[in-house]
Amino acid sequence: MTQSGRQVEVRKSRASERQCLRDITLAAYQEYSRLLRPEYWASYEQHINATHDDLGAGEQLVALISDQPVGTAVYYPPGTSFGEDIDTAQMSPDCPEIRLLAVTPESRGSGAGRALMDAVVMRARDTGAPGLVLHTLEVMKAARALYASMGFERAPELDFQPAKEWFVQGYRLPL
């Protein structure tokens, strides 16, 4: 994919990139630290780190521009359990899920986020999945705009609330 004259390549990540992709994710999500209460941000940051420590059944993708990692996302197959901190009853048993889409702040607008999303959608279609799901927070306005532009629809049945003031919204893209 090309945006602003720069080629965005998306591929499966390498083990040697694990720390770099963690750093990208933390940098991308850092802006939410000032929008969430400190204890919620600390919990979310812990969740990001735990996910990067153990991807489980997830497949991590990396977006590169000029061979430099600028973004990442994790693709999970249908029925993946995400642990005790998330009510697994709210996960879709028949659809894969994308988690932790992240693009470095300086690379936003480059097309890296859309390229990652397009790669995940293609992967889901290739498996014959009926849809692709994701979860996001209301404060993640740029991400929600991207998802809407791709045809994702609100899926309230996937919503959950891990903390009193932290409401997570579910979205589904029919395939």
PDB file of N, CA and C in Angstrom, residues 9-60:
ATOM      1  N   GLU A   9       4.542  -1.833   4.077  1.00  0.00           N
ATOM      2  CA  GLU A   9       4.585  -3.294   3.965  1.00  0.00           C
ATOM      3  C   GLU A   9       4.039  -3.869   5.265  1.00  0.00           C
ATOM      4  N   VAL A  10       3.216  -4.913   5.170  1.00  0.00           N
ATOM      5  CA  VAL A  10       2.706  -5.602   6.345  1.00  0.00           C
ATOM      6  C   VAL A  10       3.114  -7.065   6.242  1.00  0.00           C
ATOM      7  N   ARG A  11       3.654  -7.575   7.336  1.00  0.00           N
ATOM      8  CA  ARG A  11       4.057  -8.977   7.388  1.00  0.00           C
ATOM      9  C   ARG A  11       3.932  -9.476   8.819  1.00  0.00           C
ATOM     10  N   LYS A  12       4.075 -10.783   8.977  1.00  0.00           N
ATOM     11  CA  LYS A  12       4.087 -11.372  10.305  1.00  0.00           C
ATOM     12  C   LYS A  12       5.348 -10.893  11.018  1.00  0.00           C
ATOM     13  N   SER A  13       5.223 -10.597  12.294  1.00  0.00           N
ATOM     14  CA  SER A  13       6.376 -10.093  13.043  1.00  0.00           C
ATOM     15  C   SER A  13       7.386 -11.204  13.302  1.00  0.00           C
ATOM     16  N   ARG A  14       8.589 -10.771  13.641  1.00  0.00           N
ATOM     17  CA  ARG A  14       9.677 -11.685  13.998  1.00  0.00           C
ATOM     18  C   ARG A  14       9.918 -11.601  15.493  1.00  0.00           C
ATOM     19  N   ALA A  15      10.405 -12.678  16.069  1.00  0.00           N
ATOM     20  CA  ALA A  15      10.683 -12.699  17.509  1.00  0.00           C
ATOM     21  C   ALA A  15      11.635 -11.571  17.899  1.00  0.00           C
ATOM     22  N   SER A  16      12.564 -11.247  17.042  1.00  0.00           N
ATOM     23  CA  SER A  16      13.538 -10.193  17.342  1.00  0.00           C
ATOM     24  C   SER A  16      12.899  -8.802  17.404  1.00  0.00           C
ATOM     25  N   GLU A  17      11.661  -8.666  16.927  1.00  0.00           N
ATOM     26  CA  GLU A  17      10.970  -7.378  16.919  1.00  0.00           C
ATOM     27  C   GLU A  17      10.039  -7.201  18.117  1.00  0.00           C
ATOM     28  N   ARG A  18       9.949  -8.193  18.968  1.00  0.00           N
ATOM     29  CA  ARG A  18       8.965  -8.191  20.065  1.00  0.00           C
ATOM     30  C   ARG A  18       9.055  -6.929  20.920  1.00  0.00           C
ATOM     31  N   GLN A  19      10.251  -6.542  21.382  1.00  0.00           N
ATOM     32  CA  GLN A  19      10.378  -5.361  22.238  1.00  0.00           C
ATOM     33  C   GLN A  19      10.042  -4.083  21.479  1.00  0.00           C
ATOM     34  N   CYS A  20      10.468  -3.999  20.235  1.00  0.00           N
ATOM     35  CA  CYS A  20      10.167  -2.827  19.413  1.00  0.00           C
ATOM     36  C   CYS A  20       8.663  -2.669  19.246  1.00  0.00           C
ATOM     37  N   LEU A  21       7.943  -3.757  19.023  1.00  0.00           N
ATOM     38  CA  LEU A  21       6.497  -3.694  18.824  1.00  0.00           C
ATOM     39  C   LEU A  21       5.771  -3.365  20.127  1.00  0.00           C
ATOM     40  N   ARG A  22       6.301  -3.830  21.238  1.00  0.00           N
ATOM     41  CA  ARG A  22       5.762  -3.427  22.543  1.00  0.00           C
ATOM     42  C   ARG A  22       5.917  -1.917  22.706  1.00  0.00           C
ATOM     43  N   ASP A  23       7.114  -1.401  22.374  1.00  0.00           N
ATOM     44  CA  ASP A  23       7.379   0.038  22.506  1.00  0.00           C
ATOM     45  C   ASP A  23       6.460   0.856  21.602  1.00  0.00           C
ATOM     46  N   ILE A  24       6.229   0.369  20.380  1.00  0.00           N
ATOM     47  CA  ILE A  24       5.315   1.050  19.457  1.00  0.00           C
ATOM     48  C   ILE A  24       3.911   1.097  20.054  1.00  0.00           C
ATOM     49  N   THR A  25       3.455  -0.023  20.587  1.00  0.00           N
ATOM     50  CA  THR A  25       2.118  -0.091  21.157  1.00  0.00           C
ATOM     51  C   THR A  25       1.984   0.859  22.344  1.00  0.00           C
ATOM     52  N   LEU A  26       2.951   0.833  23.235  1.00  0.00           N
ATOM     53  CA  LEU A  26       2.901   1.724  24.396  1.00  0.00           C
ATOM     54  C   LEU A  26       2.949   3.190  23.973  1.00  0.00           C
ATOM     55  N   ALA A  27       3.773   3.516  22.986  1.00  0.00           N
ATOM     56  CA  ALA A  27       3.852   4.908  22.505  1.00  0.00           C
ATOM     57  C   ALA A  27       2.527   5.334  21.876  1.00  0.00           C
ATOM     58  N   ALA A  28       1.910   4.437  21.112  1.00  0.00           N
ATOM     59  CA  ALA A  28       0.649   4.767  20.447  1.00  0.00           C
ATOM     60  C   ALA A  28      -0.484   4.965  21.452  1.00  0.00           C
ATOM     61  N   TYR A  29      -0.490   4.174  22.512  1.00  0.00           N
ATOM     62  CA  TYR A  29      -1.572   4.243  23.490  1.00  0.00           C
ATOM     63  C   TYR A  29      -1.306   5.257  24.594  1.00  0.00           C
ATOM     64  N   GLN A  30      -0.119   5.808  24.656  1.00  0.00           N
ATOM     65  CA  GLN A  30       0.250   6.742  25.719  1.00  0.00           C
ATOM     66  C   GLN A  30      -0.687   7.944  25.795  1.00  0.00           C
ATOM     67  N   GLU A  31      -1.203   8.391  24.663  1.00  0.00           N
ATOM     68  CA  GLU A  31      -2.096   9.555  24.681  1.00  0.00           C
ATOM     69  C   GLU A  31      -3.325   9.329  25.556  1.00  0.00           C
ATOM     70  N   TYR A  32      -3.719   8.072  25.755  1.00  0.00           N
ATOM     71  CA  TYR A  32      -4.897   7.782  26.567  1.00  0.00           C
ATOM     72  C   TYR A  32      -4.589   7.845  28.055  1.00  0.00           C
ATOM     73  N   SER A  33      -3.320   7.902  28.424  1.00  0.00           N
ATOM     74  CA  SER A  33      -2.948   7.965  29.838  1.00  0.00           C
ATOM     75  C   SER A  33      -3.498   9.226  30.500  1.00  0.00           C
ATOM     76  N   ARG A  34      -3.651  10.285  29.730  1.00  0.00           N
ATOM     77  CA  ARG A  34      -4.169  11.525  30.317  1.00  0.00           C
ATOM     78  C   ARG A  34      -5.697  11.619  30.222  1.00  0.00           C
ATOM     79  N   LEU A  35      -6.312  10.697  29.499  1.00  0.00           N
ATOM     80  CA  LEU A  35      -7.770  10.701  29.366  1.00  0.00           C
ATOM     81  C   LEU A  35      -8.441   9.726  30.335  1.00  0.00           C
ATOM     82  N   LEU A  36      -7.675   8.767  30.821  1.00  0.00           N
ATOM     83  CA  LEU A  36      -8.195   7.779  31.752  1.00  0.00           C
ATOM     84  C   LEU A  36      -7.687   8.098  33.154  1.00  0.00           C
ATOM     85  N   ARG A  37      -8.446   7.711  34.141  1.00  0.00           N
ATOM     86  CA  ARG A  37      -7.958   7.881  35.510  1.00  0.00           C
ATOM     87  C   ARG A  37      -6.657   7.085  35.657  1.00  0.00           C
ATOM     88  N   PRO A  38      -5.725   7.565  36.463  1.00  0.00           N
ATOM     89  CA  PRO A  38      -4.407   6.915  36.578  1.00  0.00           C
ATOM     90  C   PRO A  38      -4.460   5.416  36.843  1.00  0.00           C
ATOM     91  N   GLU A  39      -5.370   4.981  37.700  1.00  0.00           N
ATOM     92  CA  GLU A  39      -5.440   3.543  37.995  1.00  0.00           C
ATOM     93  C   GLU A  39      -5.934   2.742  36.788  1.00  0.00           C
ATOM     94  N   TYR A  40      -6.803   3.342  35.963  1.00  0.00           N
ATOM     95  CA  TYR A  40      -7.262   2.642  34.764  1.00  0.00           C
ATOM     96  C   TYR A  40      -6.159   2.595  33.711  1.00  0.00           C
ATOM     97  N   TRP A  41      -5.429   3.701  33.585  1.00  0.00           N
ATOM     98  CA  TRP A  41      -4.306   3.687  32.653  1.00  0.00           C
ATOM     99  C   TRP A  41      -3.275   2.656  33.097  1.00  0.00           C
ATOM    100  N   ALA A  42      -2.973   2.586  34.377  1.00  0.00           N
ATOM    101  CA  ALA A  42      -1.999   1.613  34.880  1.00  0.00           C
ATOM    102  C   ALA A  42      -2.461   0.189  34.566  1.00  0.00           C
ATOM    103  N   SER A  43      -3.748  -0.071  34.726  1.00  0.00           N
ATOM    104  CA  SER A  43      -4.293  -1.386  34.420  1.00  0.00           C
ATOM    105  C   SER A  43      -4.197  -1.682  32.919  1.00  0.00           C
ATOM    106  N   TYR A  44      -4.500  -0.676  32.094  1.00  0.00           N
ATOM    107  CA  TYR A  44      -4.446  -0.857  30.636  1.00  0.00           C
ATOM    108  C   TYR A  44      -3.007  -1.081  30.181  1.00  0.00           C
ATOM    109  N   GLU A  45      -2.089  -0.312  30.742  1.00  0.00           N
ATOM    110  CA  GLU A  45      -0.668  -0.483  30.405  1.00  0.00           C
ATOM    111  C   GLU A  45      -0.200  -1.885  30.807  1.00  0.00           C
ATOM    112  N   GLN A  46      -0.650  -2.361  31.948  1.00  0.00           N
ATOM    113  CA  GLN A  46      -0.315  -3.715  32.393  1.00  0.00           C
ATOM    114  C   GLN A  46      -0.878  -4.744  31.415  1.00  0.00           C
ATOM    115  N   HIS A  47      -2.094  -4.512  30.936  1.00  0.00           N
ATOM    116  CA  HIS A  47      -2.717  -5.410  29.952  1.00  0.00           C
ATOM    117  C   HIS A  47      -1.912  -5.431  28.646  1.00  0.00           C
ATOM    118  N   ILE A  48      -1.475  -4.265  28.186  1.00  0.00           N
ATOM    119  CA  ILE A  48      -0.659  -4.197  26.960  1.00  0.00           C
ATOM    120  C   ILE A  48       0.617  -5.004  27.142  1.00  0.00           C
ATOM    121  N   ASN A  49       1.293  -4.805  28.259  1.00  0.00           N
ATOM    122  CA  ASN A  49       2.534  -5.541  28.515  1.00  0.00           C
ATOM    123  C   ASN A  49       2.298  -7.039  28.619  1.00  0.00           C
ATOM    124  N   ALA A  50       1.237  -7.436  29.316  1.00  0.00           N
ATOM    125  CA  ALA A  50       0.930  -8.866  29.460  1.00  0.00           C
ATOM    126  C   ALA A  50       0.647  -9.502  28.102  1.00  0.00           C
ATOM    127  N   THR A  51      -0.059  -8.783  27.246  1.00  0.00           N
ATOM    128  CA  THR A  51      -0.342  -9.310  25.911  1.00  0.00           C
ATOM    129  C   THR A  51       0.951  -9.494  25.123  1.00  0.00           C
ATOM    130  N   HIS A  52       1.845  -8.522  25.198  1.00  0.00           N
ATOM    131  CA  HIS A  52       3.114  -8.644  24.487  1.00  0.00           C
ATOM    132  C   HIS A  52       4.020  -9.718  25.090  1.00  0.00           C
ATOM    133  N   ASP A  53       3.871  -9.974  26.390  1.00  0.00           N
ATOM    134  CA  ASP A  53       4.653 -11.033  27.025  1.00  0.00           C
ATOM    135  C   ASP A  53       4.222 -12.411  26.547  1.00  0.00           C
ATOM    136  N   ASP A  54       2.922 -12.557  26.276  1.00  0.00           N
ATOM    137  CA  ASP A  54       2.387 -13.856  25.868  1.00  0.00           C
ATOM    138  C   ASP A  54       1.247 -13.635  24.887  1.00  0.00           C
ATOM    139  N   LEU A  55       1.536 -13.788  23.607  1.00  0.00           N
ATOM    140  CA  LEU A  55       0.519 -13.597  22.572  1.00  0.00           C
ATOM    141  C   LEU A  55      -0.465 -14.762  22.513  1.00  0.00           C
ATOM    142  N   GLY A  56      -0.150 -15.850  23.187  1.00  0.00           N
ATOM    143  CA  GLY A  56      -1.026 -17.009  23.149  1.00  0.00           C
ATOM    144  C   GLY A  56      -1.221 -17.470  21.717  1.00  0.00           C
ATOM    145  N   ALA A  57      -2.477 -17.604  21.308  1.00  0.00           N
ATOM    146  CA  ALA A  57      -2.799 -18.048  19.944  1.00  0.00           C
ATOM    147  C   ALA A  57      -2.705 -16.912  18.926  1.00  0.00           C
ATOM    148  N   GLY A  58      -2.355 -15.725  19.386  1.00  0.00           N
ATOM    149  CA  GLY A  58      -2.315 -14.567  18.492  1.00  0.00           C
ATOM    150  C   GLY A  58      -1.161 -14.575  17.518  1.00  0.00           C
ATOM    151  N   GLU A  59      -1.404 -13.931  16.394  1.00  0.00           N
ATOM    152  CA  GLU A  59      -0.387 -13.728  15.360  1.00  0.00           C
ATOM    153  C   GLU A  59      -0.152 -12.228  15.252  1.00  0.00           C
ATOM    154  N   GLN A  60       1.057 -11.800  15.569  1.00  0.00           N
ATOM    155  CA  GLN A  60       1.354 -10.373  15.546  1.00  0.00           C
ATOM    156  C   GLN A  60       1.842  -9.957  14.168  1.00  0.00           C
TER     157      GLN A  60
END
